[in-house]
mmCIF file of C-alpha atoms in Angstrom:
data_model
loop_
_atom_site.group_PDB
_atom_site.id
_atom_site.type_symbol
_atom_site.label_atom_id
_atom_site.label_comp_id
_atom_site.label_asym_id
_atom_site.label_seq_id
_atom_site.Cartn_x
_atom_site.Cartn_y
_atom_site.Cartn_z
ATOM 1 C CA UNK A 1 -20.029 -24.396 5.608
ATOM 2 C CA UNK A 2 -19.111 -20.750 6.174
ATOM 3 C CA UNK A 3 -16.362 -20.313 8.800
ATOM 4 C CA UNK A 4 -18.517 -18.337 11.241
ATOM 5 C CA UNK A 5 -21.182 -21.036 11.086
ATOM 6 C CA UNK A 6 -18.551 -23.658 11.812
ATOM 7 C CA UNK A 7 -17.770 -21.800 15.024
ATOM 8 C CA UNK A 8 -21.435 -22.103 16.008
ATOM 9 C CA UNK A 9 -21.547 -25.868 15.480
ATOM 10 C CA UNK A 10 -21.055 -26.758 19.204
ATOM 11 C CA UNK A 11 -24.049 -24.573 20.050
ATOM 12 C CA UNK A 12 -26.091 -26.427 17.421
ATOM 13 C CA UNK A 13 -25.297 -29.683 19.216
ATOM 14 C CA UNK A 14 -26.521 -28.239 22.507
ATOM 15 C CA UNK A 15 -29.614 -26.776 20.830
ATOM 16 C CA UNK A 16 -30.324 -30.089 19.085
ATOM 17 C CA UNK A 17 -30.137 -32.059 22.318
ATOM 18 C CA UNK A 18 -32.607 -29.653 23.895
ATOM 19 C CA UNK A 19 -35.021 -29.913 20.965
ATOM 20 C CA UNK A 20 -34.851 -33.709 20.908
ATOM 21 C CA UNK A 21 -35.400 -33.940 24.658
ATOM 22 C CA UNK A 22 -38.419 -31.647 24.418
ATOM 23 C CA UNK A 23 -39.940 -33.552 21.502
ATOM 24 C CA UNK A 24 -39.372 -36.881 23.272
ATOM 25 C CA UNK A 25 -41.151 -35.514 26.339
ATOM 26 C CA UNK A 26 -44.163 -34.627 24.193
ATOM 27 C CA UNK A 27 -44.035 -37.995 22.380
ATOM 28 C CA UNK A 28 -44.030 -39.885 25.687
ATOM 29 C CA UNK A 29 -46.740 -37.727 27.229
ATOM 30 C CA UNK A 30 -44.480 -36.224 29.887
ATOM 31 C CA UNK A 31 -45.334 -32.832 28.428
ATOM 32 C CA UNK A 32 -48.979 -32.500 27.440
ATOM 33 C CA UNK A 33 -50.448 -31.446 24.101
ATOM 34 C CA UNK A 34 -53.946 -29.975 24.134
ATOM 35 C CA UNK A 35 -56.486 -31.130 21.555
ATOM 36 C CA UNK A 36 -59.732 -29.406 20.643
ATOM 37 C CA UNK A 37 -63.042 -30.605 19.253
ATOM 38 C CA UNK A 38 -63.027 -28.241 16.272
ATOM 39 C CA UNK A 39 -60.951 -28.751 13.103
ATOM 40 C CA UNK A 40 -57.483 -27.257 13.443
ATOM 41 C CA UNK A 41 -55.092 -27.239 10.473
ATOM 42 C CA UNK A 42 -51.441 -26.406 11.043
ATOM 43 C CA UNK A 43 -49.144 -25.054 8.319
ATOM 44 C CA UNK A 44 -45.457 -25.120 9.204
ATOM 45 C CA UNK A 45 -41.920 -26.024 8.270
ATOM 46 C CA UNK A 46 -38.695 -27.280 9.811
ATOM 47 C CA UNK A 47 -36.459 -24.401 8.772
ATOM 48 C CA UNK A 48 -36.390 -20.696 9.522
ATOM 49 C CA UNK A 49 -38.555 -18.756 7.073
ATOM 50 C CA UNK A 50 -38.914 -18.750 3.309
ATOM 51 C CA UNK A 51 -40.837 -21.969 2.629
ATOM 52 C CA UNK A 52 -44.088 -20.332 1.527
ATOM 53 C CA UNK A 53 -46.251 -20.684 4.635
ATOM 54 C CA UNK A 54 -48.262 -17.525 3.949
ATOM 55 C CA UNK A 55 -49.263 -18.461 0.366
ATOM 56 C CA UNK A 56 -50.240 -21.943 1.588
ATOM 57 C CA UNK A 57 -52.286 -20.511 4.454
ATOM 58 C CA UNK A 58 -54.051 -18.240 1.987
ATOM 59 C CA UNK A 59 -54.704 -21.232 -0.305
ATOM 60 C CA UNK A 60 -56.501 -22.974 2.560
ATOM 61 C CA UNK A 61 -58.471 -19.820 3.369
ATOM 62 C CA UNK A 62 -59.675 -19.513 -0.227
ATOM 63 C CA UNK A 63 -60.646 -23.179 -0.242
ATOM 64 C CA UNK A 64 -62.629 -23.105 3.019
ATOM 65 C CA UNK A 65 -63.822 -19.579 3.762
ATOM 66 C CA UNK A 66 -67.169 -19.869 1.951
ATOM 67 C CA UNK A 67 -68.101 -23.097 3.752
ATOM 68 C CA UNK A 68 -66.991 -22.456 7.335
ATOM 69 C CA UNK A 69 -66.570 -19.622 9.771
ATOM 70 C CA UNK A 70 -62.801 -19.704 10.019
ATOM 71 C CA UNK A 71 -59.993 -17.927 11.788
ATOM 72 C CA UNK A 72 -56.312 -17.841 11.082
ATOM 73 C CA UNK A 73 -54.058 -17.802 14.124
ATOM 74 C CA UNK A 74 -50.433 -16.675 14.128
ATOM 75 C CA UNK A 75 -47.886 -15.707 16.715
ATOM 76 C CA UNK A 76 -47.605 -12.304 15.052
ATOM 77 C CA UNK A 77 -43.868 -12.332 14.534
ATOM 78 C CA UNK A 78 -42.236 -8.908 14.834
ATOM 79 C CA UNK A 79 -45.145 -7.183 16.563
ATOM 80 C CA UNK A 80 -44.568 -5.002 19.605
ATOM 81 C CA UNK A 81 -47.837 -5.969 21.292
ATOM 82 C CA UNK A 82 -48.334 -8.990 23.542
ATOM 83 C CA UNK A 83 -51.070 -11.523 24.192
ATOM 84 C CA UNK A 84 -54.244 -12.240 22.259
ATOM 85 C CA UNK A 85 -55.269 -9.676 19.662
ATOM 86 C CA UNK A 86 -57.768 -9.588 16.821
ATOM 87 C CA UNK A 87 -56.379 -8.052 13.638
ATOM 88 C CA UNK A 88 -58.284 -5.249 11.916
ATOM 89 C CA UNK A 89 -57.775 -3.868 8.429
ATOM 90 C CA UNK A 90 -56.711 -0.586 10.005
ATOM 91 C CA UNK A 91 -54.131 -2.241 12.285
ATOM 92 C CA UNK A 92 -50.426 -1.516 11.978
ATOM 93 C CA UNK A 93 -47.909 -4.290 11.381
ATOM 94 C CA UNK A 94 -46.125 -3.257 14.583
ATOM 95 C CA UNK A 95 -49.305 -4.209 16.464
ATOM 96 C CA UNK A 96 -50.062 -7.484 14.681
ATOM 97 C CA UNK A 97 -47.134 -8.658 12.550
ATOM 98 C CA UNK A 98 -47.027 -8.314 8.771
ATOM 99 C CA UNK A 99 -48.457 -11.665 7.656
ATOM 100 C CA UNK A 100 -51.614 -11.558 9.837
ATOM 101 C CA UNK A 101 -52.261 -8.011 8.612
ATOM 102 C CA UNK A 102 -51.892 -9.213 5.035
ATOM 103 C CA UNK A 103 -54.425 -12.005 5.683
ATOM 104 C CA UNK A 104 -56.982 -9.584 7.121
ATOM 105 C CA UNK A 105 -56.637 -7.027 4.347
ATOM 106 C CA UNK A 106 -56.952 -9.734 1.700
ATOM 107 C CA UNK A 107 -59.785 -11.710 3.335
ATOM 108 C CA UNK A 108 -61.927 -9.094 5.030
ATOM 109 C CA UNK A 109 -64.669 -11.460 6.203
ATOM 110 C CA UNK A 110 -62.550 -13.936 8.151
ATOM 111 C CA UNK A 111 -61.203 -13.597 11.680
ATOM 112 C CA UNK A 112 -57.460 -13.102 11.980
ATOM 113 C CA UNK A 113 -55.946 -13.459 15.438
ATOM 114 C CA UNK A 114 -52.449 -13.321 16.891
ATOM 115 C CA UNK A 115 -51.257 -14.805 20.157
ATOM 116 C CA UNK A 116 -48.058 -16.375 21.480
ATOM 117 C CA UNK A 117 -50.079 -19.021 23.313
ATOM 118 C CA UNK A 118 -52.088 -20.867 20.671
ATOM 119 C CA UNK A 119 -53.953 -22.973 23.253
ATOM 120 C CA UNK A 120 -55.292 -19.911 25.062
ATOM 121 C CA UNK A 121 -56.173 -18.298 21.725
ATOM 122 C CA UNK A 122 -58.208 -21.278 20.514
ATOM 123 C CA UNK A 123 -60.085 -21.365 23.814
ATOM 124 C CA UNK A 124 -61.252 -17.863 22.882
ATOM 125 C CA UNK A 125 -61.936 -18.641 19.220
ATOM 126 C CA UNK A 126 -63.649 -22.026 19.480
ATOM 127 C CA UNK A 127 -67.010 -20.737 20.679
ATOM 128 C CA UNK A 128 -67.830 -18.826 17.495
ATOM 129 C CA UNK A 129 -65.611 -20.404 14.841
ATOM 130 C CA UNK A 130 -65.888 -23.695 13.002
ATOM 131 C CA UNK A 131 -62.252 -24.089 11.911
ATOM 132 C CA UNK A 132 -58.854 -22.595 12.771
ATOM 133 C CA UNK A 133 -55.822 -22.436 10.480
ATOM 134 C CA UNK A 134 -52.522 -22.157 12.339
ATOM 135 C CA UNK A 135 -49.791 -20.264 10.524
ATOM 136 C CA UNK A 136 -46.256 -21.395 11.465
ATOM 137 C CA UNK A 137 -47.119 -23.661 14.398
ATOM 138 C CA UNK A 138 -45.283 -26.928 13.659
ATOM 139 C CA UNK A 139 -42.983 -26.409 16.651
ATOM 140 C CA UNK A 140 -45.817 -25.309 18.974
ATOM 141 C CA UNK A 141 -46.349 -28.746 20.436
ATOM 142 C CA UNK A 142 -48.451 -27.622 23.378
ATOM 143 C CA UNK A 143 -51.266 -27.657 20.822
ATOM 144 C CA UNK A 144 -52.016 -30.781 18.805
ATOM 145 C CA UNK A 145 -53.670 -29.966 15.469
ATOM 146 C CA UNK A 146 -55.989 -32.376 13.780
ATOM 147 C CA UNK A 147 -54.227 -31.990 10.442
ATOM 148 C CA UNK A 148 -50.581 -30.968 10.063
ATOM 149 C CA UNK A 149 -49.180 -29.728 6.740
ATOM 150 C CA UNK A 150 -45.386 -29.486 6.536
ATOM 151 C CA UNK A 151 -43.690 -27.453 3.795
ATOM 152 C CA UNK A 152 -40.300 -27.943 2.126
ATOM 153 C CA UNK A 153 -38.766 -25.368 -0.210
ATOM 154 C CA UNK A 154 -37.870 -27.042 -3.513
ATOM 155 C CA UNK A 155 -34.918 -24.690 -3.995
ATOM 156 C CA UNK A 156 -33.141 -25.799 -0.821
ATOM 157 C CA UNK A 157 -34.388 -29.346 -0.376
ATOM 158 C CA UNK A 158 -31.105 -30.902 -1.485
ATOM 159 C CA UNK A 159 -28.916 -28.568 0.577
ATOM 160 C CA UNK A 160 -26.958 -29.855 3.545
ATOM 161 C CA UNK A 161 -29.028 -29.138 6.645
ATOM 162 C CA UNK A 162 -27.850 -28.139 10.112
ATOM 163 C CA UNK A 163 -29.663 -27.068 13.229
ATOM 164 C CA UNK A 164 -29.683 -23.525 14.556
ATOM 165 C CA UNK A 165 -27.591 -21.486 15.102
ATOM 166 C CA UNK A 166 -25.024 -22.975 12.688
ATOM 167 C CA UNK A 167 -27.773 -23.846 10.202
ATOM 168 C CA UNK A 168 -31.399 -22.965 9.498
ATOM 169 C CA UNK A 169 -33.228 -25.980 10.937
ATOM 170 C CA UNK A 170 -35.475 -25.534 13.952
ATOM 171 C CA UNK A 171 -35.725 -29.318 14.389
ATOM 172 C CA UNK A 172 -33.943 -32.407 13.051
ATOM 173 C CA UNK A 173 -35.190 -33.525 9.628
ATOM 174 C CA UNK A 174 -36.694 -36.748 11.005
ATOM 175 C CA UNK A 175 -39.291 -34.708 12.894
ATOM 176 C CA UNK A 176 -41.076 -34.455 9.525
ATOM 177 C CA UNK A 177 -42.688 -37.763 10.487
ATOM 178 C CA UNK A 178 -45.167 -35.917 12.738
ATOM 179 C CA UNK A 179 -46.845 -34.320 9.720
ATOM 180 C CA UNK A 180 -49.880 -35.716 7.916
ATOM 181 C CA UNK A 181 -49.256 -34.004 4.577
ATOM 182 C CA UNK A 182 -45.966 -32.902 2.980
ATOM 183 C CA UNK A 183 -45.905 -30.142 0.364
ATOM 184 C CA UNK A 184 -42.865 -29.284 -1.746
ATOM 185 C CA UNK A 185 -43.253 -25.564 -2.432
ATOM 186 C CA UNK A 186 -41.872 -23.191 -5.080
ATOM 187 C CA UNK A 187 -41.326 -25.947 -7.632
ATOM 188 C CA UNK A 188 -41.022 -25.080 -11.344
ATOM 189 C CA UNK A 189 -44.433 -24.809 -13.056
ATOM 190 C CA UNK A 190 -43.276 -27.550 -15.451
ATOM 191 C CA UNK A 191 -42.276 -30.076 -12.773
ATOM 192 C CA UNK A 192 -41.958 -33.492 -14.416
ATOM 193 C CA UNK A 193 -42.131 -37.052 -13.115
ATOM 194 C CA UNK A 194 -38.361 -37.428 -12.911
ATOM 195 C CA UNK A 195 -38.193 -34.370 -10.638
ATOM 196 C CA UNK A 196 -40.916 -35.834 -8.435
ATOM 197 C CA UNK A 197 -39.112 -39.129 -8.084
ATOM 198 C CA UNK A 198 -35.892 -37.354 -7.139
ATOM 199 C CA UNK A 199 -37.758 -35.352 -4.491
ATOM 200 C CA UNK A 200 -39.357 -38.510 -3.096
ATOM 201 C CA UNK A 201 -35.941 -40.107 -2.741
ATOM 202 C CA UNK A 202 -34.730 -37.118 -0.694
ATOM 203 C CA UNK A 203 -37.816 -36.482 1.460
ATOM 204 C CA UNK A 204 -38.659 -40.148 2.097
ATOM 205 C CA UNK A 205 -42.264 -39.740 3.283
ATOM 206 C CA UNK A 206 -43.781 -42.359 5.571
ATOM 207 C CA UNK A 207 -46.279 -44.740 3.990
ATOM 208 C CA UNK A 208 -49.240 -42.873 5.492
ATOM 209 C CA UNK A 209 -47.955 -39.420 4.507
ATOM 210 C CA UNK A 210 -49.252 -37.928 1.267
ATOM 211 C CA UNK A 211 -46.949 -35.643 -0.672
ATOM 212 C CA UNK A 212 -47.913 -32.795 -3.000
ATOM 213 C CA UNK A 213 -46.074 -30.212 -5.103
ATOM 214 C CA UNK A 214 -46.904 -26.532 -5.344
ATOM 215 C CA UNK A 215 -45.661 -23.570 -7.352
ATOM 216 C CA UNK A 216 -45.982 -19.801 -7.089
ATOM 217 C CA UNK A 217 -48.306 -17.857 -9.342
ATOM 218 C CA UNK A 218 -47.792 -14.097 -9.458
ATOM 219 C CA UNK A 219 -50.690 -11.709 -9.995
ATOM 220 C CA UNK A 220 -50.901 -8.162 -11.297
ATOM 221 C CA UNK A 221 -48.896 -5.345 -9.756
ATOM 222 C CA UNK A 222 -51.170 -3.638 -7.238
ATOM 223 C CA UNK A 223 -50.775 0.090 -6.558
ATOM 224 C CA UNK A 224 -49.590 1.030 -3.087
ATOM 225 C CA UNK A 225 -51.132 4.455 -3.644
ATOM 226 C CA UNK A 226 -54.850 4.481 -4.338
ATOM 227 C CA UNK A 227 -54.696 6.969 -7.211
ATOM 228 C CA UNK A 228 -52.807 4.569 -9.498
ATOM 229 C CA UNK A 229 -54.073 1.658 -11.582
ATOM 230 C CA UNK A 230 -52.894 -1.952 -11.629
ATOM 231 C CA UNK A 231 -50.142 -2.980 -14.004
ATOM 232 C CA UNK A 232 -49.637 -6.420 -15.472
ATOM 233 C CA UNK A 233 -46.220 -7.996 -15.339
ATOM 234 C CA UNK A 234 -46.319 -7.960 -19.131
ATOM 235 C CA UNK A 235 -46.270 -4.158 -18.945
ATOM 236 C CA UNK A 236 -42.674 -4.417 -17.706
ATOM 237 C CA UNK A 237 -40.368 -4.048 -20.695
ATOM 238 C CA UNK A 238 -36.655 -4.736 -21.046
ATOM 239 C CA UNK A 239 -36.113 -0.974 -20.705
ATOM 240 C CA UNK A 240 -38.156 -0.657 -17.496
ATOM 241 C CA UNK A 241 -36.084 0.195 -14.416
ATOM 242 C CA UNK A 242 -37.222 -1.647 -11.275
ATOM 243 C CA UNK A 243 -36.326 -0.447 -7.794
ATOM 244 C CA UNK A 244 -37.072 -3.555 -5.733
ATOM 245 C CA UNK A 245 -37.652 -3.441 -1.976
ATOM 246 C CA UNK A 246 -37.729 -6.697 0.013
ATOM 247 C CA UNK A 247 -37.611 -7.733 3.641
ATOM 248 C CA UNK A 248 -38.407 -11.432 3.219
ATOM 249 C CA UNK A 249 -36.432 -14.581 3.956
ATOM 250 C CA UNK A 250 -35.928 -15.672 0.356
ATOM 251 C CA UNK A 251 -36.387 -13.100 -2.426
ATOM 252 C CA UNK A 252 -34.806 -15.365 -5.085
ATOM 253 C CA UNK A 253 -38.116 -16.526 -6.686
ATOM 254 C CA UNK A 254 -39.283 -12.914 -6.927
ATOM 255 C CA UNK A 255 -36.001 -11.816 -8.505
ATOM 256 C CA UNK A 256 -36.272 -14.670 -10.972
ATOM 257 C CA UNK A 257 -39.822 -13.678 -11.909
ATOM 258 C CA UNK A 258 -38.994 -10.015 -12.455
ATOM 259 C CA UNK A 259 -35.770 -10.976 -14.238
ATOM 260 C CA UNK A 260 -37.882 -12.615 -16.906
ATOM 261 C CA UNK A 261 -39.070 -9.164 -17.951
ATOM 262 C CA UNK A 262 -36.134 -6.823 -17.311
ATOM 263 C CA UNK A 263 -32.570 -7.007 -16.054
ATOM 264 C CA UNK A 264 -32.629 -3.388 -14.890
ATOM 265 C CA UNK A 265 -33.242 -4.186 -11.235
ATOM 266 C CA UNK A 266 -31.803 -2.348 -8.240
ATOM 267 C CA UNK A 267 -32.475 -4.498 -5.199
ATOM 268 C CA UNK A 268 -32.802 -2.968 -1.721
ATOM 269 C CA UNK A 269 -32.644 -6.113 0.390
ATOM 270 C CA UNK A 270 -33.345 -6.266 4.120
ATOM 271 C CA UNK A 271 -33.768 -9.065 6.663
ATOM 272 C CA UNK A 272 -37.042 -10.961 6.991
ATOM 273 C CA UNK A 273 -39.750 -8.898 8.775
ATOM 274 C CA UNK A 274 -37.535 -5.794 8.761
ATOM 275 C CA UNK A 275 -39.433 -2.716 9.938
ATOM 276 C CA UNK A 276 -38.715 -0.127 7.267
ATOM 277 C CA UNK A 277 -37.786 3.263 8.664
ATOM 278 C CA UNK A 278 -37.441 6.740 7.212
ATOM 279 C CA UNK A 279 -33.746 6.204 6.435
ATOM 280 C CA UNK A 280 -34.453 2.996 4.476
ATOM 281 C CA UNK A 281 -37.196 4.608 2.411
ATOM 282 C CA UNK A 282 -35.226 7.809 1.828
ATOM 283 C CA UNK A 283 -32.484 5.659 0.320
ATOM 284 C CA UNK A 284 -35.095 3.934 -1.851
ATOM 285 C CA UNK A 285 -36.505 7.247 -3.052
ATOM 286 C CA UNK A 286 -33.011 8.504 -3.848
ATOM 287 C CA UNK A 287 -32.355 5.396 -5.970
ATOM 288 C CA UNK A 288 -35.630 5.969 -7.822
ATOM 289 C CA UNK A 289 -34.873 9.617 -8.495
ATOM 290 C CA UNK A 290 -31.373 8.719 -9.712
ATOM 291 C CA UNK A 291 -32.612 6.147 -12.228
ATOM 292 C CA UNK A 292 -32.459 7.449 -15.787
ATOM 293 C CA UNK A 293 -34.987 5.110 -17.414
ATOM 294 C CA UNK A 294 -38.115 6.684 -18.872
ATOM 295 C CA UNK A 295 -40.242 3.927 -17.349
ATOM 296 C CA UNK A 296 -39.255 3.300 -13.734
ATOM 297 C CA UNK A 297 -41.269 1.870 -10.857
ATOM 298 C CA UNK A 298 -40.802 0.687 -7.288
ATOM 299 C CA UNK A 299 -41.915 -2.880 -6.548
ATOM 300 C CA UNK A 300 -42.210 -4.601 -3.189
ATOM 301 C CA UNK A 301 -43.884 -7.771 -1.945
ATOM 302 C CA UNK A 302 -47.378 -7.860 -0.505
ATOM 303 C CA UNK A 303 -45.945 -8.829 2.885
ATOM 304 C CA UNK A 304 -43.439 -5.966 2.820
ATOM 305 C CA UNK A 305 -46.185 -3.511 1.876
ATOM 306 C CA UNK A 306 -47.794 -4.124 5.270
ATOM 307 C CA UNK A 307 -44.689 -2.613 6.898
ATOM 308 C CA UNK A 308 -44.895 0.640 4.951
ATOM 309 C CA UNK A 309 -47.751 1.996 7.032
ATOM 310 C CA UNK A 310 -46.056 4.638 9.165
ATOM 311 C CA UNK A 311 -46.994 8.237 8.399
ATOM 312 C CA UNK A 312 -43.425 9.318 7.618
ATOM 313 C CA UNK A 313 -42.878 6.428 5.214
ATOM 314 C CA UNK A 314 -46.176 7.011 3.426
ATOM 315 C CA UNK A 315 -45.329 10.689 3.084
ATOM 316 C CA UNK A 316 -42.075 9.824 1.302
ATOM 317 C CA UNK A 317 -43.794 7.400 -1.077
ATOM 318 C CA UNK A 318 -47.085 9.182 -1.740
ATOM 319 C CA UNK A 319 -46.153 10.696 -5.123
ATOM 320 C CA UNK A 320 -44.127 7.748 -6.449
ATOM 321 C CA UNK A 321 -45.215 4.741 -8.576
ATOM 322 C CA UNK A 322 -45.034 2.087 -5.849
ATOM 323 C CA UNK A 323 -46.553 -1.343 -6.464
ATOM 324 C CA UNK A 324 -46.713 -4.604 -4.547
ATOM 325 C CA UNK A 325 -46.766 -7.974 -6.248
ATOM 326 C CA UNK A 326 -49.222 -10.545 -4.852
ATOM 327 C CA UNK A 327 -48.340 -14.212 -5.088
ATOM 328 C CA UNK A 328 -50.461 -17.332 -4.655
ATOM 329 C CA UNK A 329 -49.632 -20.976 -4.099
ATOM 330 C CA UNK A 330 -51.052 -23.460 -6.588
ATOM 331 C CA UNK A 331 -50.995 -27.253 -6.317
ATOM 332 C CA UNK A 332 -49.749 -29.107 -9.378
ATOM 333 C CA UNK A 333 -52.161 -31.140 -11.413
ATOM 334 C CA UNK A 334 -53.238 -33.896 -11.356
ATOM 335 C CA UNK A 335 -52.852 -33.972 -7.552
ATOM 336 C CA UNK A 336 -54.713 -30.718 -6.847
ATOM 337 C CA UNK A 337 -58.116 -32.355 -6.623
ATOM 338 C CA UNK A 338 -56.767 -34.935 -4.175
ATOM 339 C CA UNK A 339 -55.183 -32.239 -2.000
ATOM 340 C CA UNK A 340 -58.415 -30.238 -1.905
ATOM 341 C CA UNK A 341 -60.376 -33.390 -1.137
ATOM 342 C CA UNK A 342 -58.164 -34.227 1.858
ATOM 343 C CA UNK A 343 -58.519 -30.714 3.285
ATOM 344 C CA UNK A 344 -62.264 -30.536 2.750
ATOM 345 C CA UNK A 345 -62.828 -34.035 4.137
ATOM 346 C CA UNK A 346 -60.906 -33.212 7.293
ATOM 347 C CA UNK A 347 -62.797 -29.917 7.709
ATOM 348 C CA UNK A 348 -66.098 -31.804 7.481
ATOM 349 C CA UNK A 349 -64.989 -34.847 9.524
ATOM 350 C CA UNK A 350 -62.034 -33.808 11.705
ATOM 351 C CA UNK A 351 -60.525 -37.208 12.389
ATOM 352 C CA UNK A 352 -56.939 -37.966 11.372
ATOM 353 C CA UNK A 353 -54.810 -40.919 12.427
ATOM 354 C CA UNK A 354 -51.378 -39.851 13.704
#
């Protein structure tokens, strides 16, 4: 443990006692959880950021959007607005949060809403929606979803875990037992049976919990400026200079993916949900202009691209080759059909035993 985290350990004990007392109050019915009569699917995790909640939420949207009138519902982390708000394609990330804006721009025909109080939000949404997908709501126990999907990052699953603020856990690991489905995210595409058995021995799912494994699948590089064309990742050569901009919790998988094509990467790394300002982007532009490679491009994530919407930032980037790299979650075969079946069955018959 890093020394400064060791100093925070007493505060983690206090935090942990508070979390356990709160969860016990909900378990015993002292604090009430509201249930609704429409299907509600929750996607969440136990740690702070980086487990792949957004790609999993988008997976569920793709699976269900043509069969049901659905809405995603998020808190809207990082937004400056308050209360219930419907997200529009023209919204700014400062009004809605970056992930909800990404959902709306990718899936134009679904409803995307943000609200701190999920119960109040669903009271508004239930009248004209058939299903709600909650993004990052595992700790929002005032609302009881019908189906709860809990994510674990494969790359940190074996790491020693501590509660906030000394560690990254929002809740003790045993609170995983509340979930209906466990998904190990960001696994290698070639995950074998030995890896699965090792994961099972660490996660220890309950008998009634089903466990699945997912991996990330990167798409083509999409132009941030409309006057450019898409590029495939295969168009990146060993001589291509990449200026990489990230403000996400865990950029390691992205670095690994790009590193498979070129090692000429200059990484401008910021904290998760960082609101990029003129100074940040000026530094990025300077790095691009200083690069000597004949082929040089700026790459960011799809989530980060939502936070490049201010007029002054767009002015700085308008003449540069800026691309964002979409990523999707995929469930490993042969379990994919079973995963889809569970989701679709719940959507059609929203009854789950907890």
